Amino acid sequence: MKILYVSSEAQPFAASGGLADVAGSLPKALAEEGQECIVVLPYYVNTIKESQKENIRYVDNFYVSVGWRAQYCGVFQTELNGVTYYFLDNEYYFKRDFGLYGYYDDGERFAFFSRAVMELVQKFNLRPDIINANDWQCALIPVYYNLYYRNQYNMQNIHTVFTIHNIQYQGRYGLEMMEEILGIPKYYTSVMEYDHDVNFMKAAIEVSEKVTTVSPTYAQEIMDPWFAHGLDRILKTKTYKTCGFLNGIDQDMYNPESDADIPAKFSAKNKSGKKTCKQKLLEEVGLGGGDDAPVIGLVSRLVEHKGFDLVKCAFDEMVGLGCKIVILGSGEAQYENFFHEMHYRYPDKVSFTCGYIPALAKKIYAGADMFLMPSKSEPCGLAQMISLRYGTVPIVRATGGLKDSIRDYGEPDDSGLGFTFQSYNALDMLGAVRRATELYYNDKRKWGALVTKGMKADFSWNRSAKLYIGLYKELCGQ
Ligand code: GLC
């Protein structure tokens, strides 16, 4: 099969979150399973490193309709890990200074990209069996395919899959945008319109042959108004074509035996390097010395749905349990201010680094004893799997992919990989942290066994890549 995987970001070229990890590692896993895989990305000239550009070559250009205008699109290409990458270039849209998204014209930028992807498929005669489009930025791809391409020469029988990584970001704009900017005729209003707006994600849910999301539990949760940010009403009518596969992680990229970003290497067999990692981490963030306190790591965007209201509520008690807390992240001012304040209140127990520094994130995964993810909702979550790989025990709320990947240690038996709590409630979170610290202090042998078990757990893409292939085959009638 030939699979065209389209994303607005992918490792190692451009990343703002977990989507980039998935788009960087799933195609590689599909290729390893013997499938032909092509990835298409915007050419973010200011983000892609010069050293990477040396391997990316210009191949062609064409013009793309954006409403009534025709916009230039350059095509660049490279190969990596058995996967072909196409980058679509237009400096007006993608040469921006402040990150990948968050501009007033994001809707137009990704309408251009989506239309350009379809032009690429046609002009380059790519003839994929499957197009898998990800998140709202690529949601117009199945829409344009149905509207303008599916009956054209060499464009028939392409099957469309739309994957939701986070239902909160939908691509909602005023209806006036539809014809003028998106180039979508009025008679398509019933597909595009939702709650009096144009809604990219809703349109993709309507027209794609399959809708997938990034964990089985999240696939159920998004049928519920508490999680769905309004889209439950449309999704409930599409349950017959909706499912969820748990993401994996790239086990080569996240490997404590070979990771150049961490101060000492270690493995499930020989964990002594982890002690060094802990020591060095504490020195680096200014919490060195003292007793053998458990270290809780937190690496996250500081936004509400990651559960920081619970952390705020129970913070003093967590410190009271004897923990040191190392936080890395940036986001909403209320949380940044809170963590700055906590650092001043507990200068030898709490450190806060405001920003996103991938190398420090790795040092936290490797140097902490526990990793806290009290998310209100979490489509999949990758950090809990990465922490496990680095011998750090996750403490998570049982939601979405966190629920699918981390069973509780102790409930009903000792077979789980971490500590979980059910209700979105600060005391319940504190209870899970307390159970973790008690085991850490009181039974070093059991704690060590739990760490080893986590390091050995398999969250590679092998399983999920097969599930995607199964779905693609079903669509192709194979
Ligand atoms: C989004 C979700 C996260 C998921 C990632 C990759 O960032 O919020 O839970 O792990 O996408 O699918």
Tab-separated table of C-alpha atoms and ligand atoms in Angstrom, residues 5 9 16-23 134-135 163-169 213-215 218 245-248 301 305-306 373 375 377-385 400-402 461 468, ligand 1:
chain	number	residue	atom	x	y	z
A	5	TYR	CA	0.601	10.945	5.800
A	9	GLU	CA	4.489	19.324	12.041
A	16	SER	CA	5.370	22.245	18.766
A	17	GLY	CA	3.902	19.221	20.565
A	18	GLY	CA	3.075	15.521	20.575
A	19	LEU	CA	1.706	15.568	17.027
A	20	ALA	CA	5.264	16.063	15.772
A	21	ASP	CA	6.449	12.961	17.648
A	22	VAL	CA	3.711	10.849	16.122
A	23	ALA	CA	4.172	12.231	12.611
A	134	ASN	CA	-4.028	14.916	11.020
A	135	ASP	CA	-5.780	17.506	13.177
A	163	THR	CA	-6.899	11.534	12.896
A	164	ILE	CA	-7.815	13.685	15.893
A	165	HIS	CA	-4.888	14.375	18.226
A	166	ASN	CA	-6.701	17.015	20.223
A	167	ILE	CA	-10.348	17.888	19.777
A	168	GLN	CA	-9.971	21.252	21.467
A	169	TYR	CA	-8.398	22.842	18.398
A	213	THR	CA	-7.967	9.199	17.482
A	214	VAL	CA	-4.900	8.491	19.534
A	215	SER	CA	-6.196	6.122	22.214
A	218	TYR	CA	-10.260	9.044	24.051
A	245	PHE	CA	-5.289	3.402	18.486
A	246	LEU	CA	-2.811	4.125	21.252
A	247	ASN	CA	0.271	6.005	20.045
A	248	GLY	CA	3.691	4.517	20.519
A	301	ARG	CA	2.607	23.094	28.359
A	305	HIS	CA	-6.462	20.879	30.505
A	306	LYS	CA	-3.116	19.497	31.699
A	373	MET	CA	0.421	14.133	34.713
A	375	SER	CA	-4.548	15.963	33.042
A	377	SER	CA	-8.175	15.331	29.439
A	378	GLU	CA	-5.320	13.664	27.569
A	379	PRO	CA	-5.921	12.244	24.080
A	380	CYS	CA	-2.862	10.034	24.378
A	381	GLY	CA	0.013	11.663	26.197
A	382	LEU	CA	3.543	10.623	25.376
A	383	ALA	CA	5.430	11.841	28.448
A	384	GLN	CA	4.141	8.976	30.620
A	385	MET	CA	5.599	6.446	28.164
A	400	GLY	CA	-7.654	9.078	27.609
A	401	GLY	CA	-4.332	7.536	26.704
A	402	LEU	CA	-3.098	7.853	30.292
A	461	TRP	CA	5.064	1.551	17.476
A	468	TYR	CA	-3.224	1.385	11.299
B	1	GLC	C1	-1.781	15.947	21.202
B	1	GLC	C2	-2.455	15.430	22.473
B	1	GLC	C3	-1.576	14.412	23.183
B	1	GLC	C4	-1.115	13.336	22.195
B	1	GLC	C5	-0.452	13.984	20.990
B	1	GLC	C6	-0.026	12.989	19.938
B	1	GLC	O1	-0.714	16.762	21.520
B	1	GLC	O2	-2.782	16.501	23.356
B	1	GLC	O3	-2.280	13.798	24.236
B	1	GLC	O4	-0.211	12.468	22.814
B	1	GLC	O5	-1.344	14.883	20.368
B	1	GLC	O6	-1.099	12.256	19.415
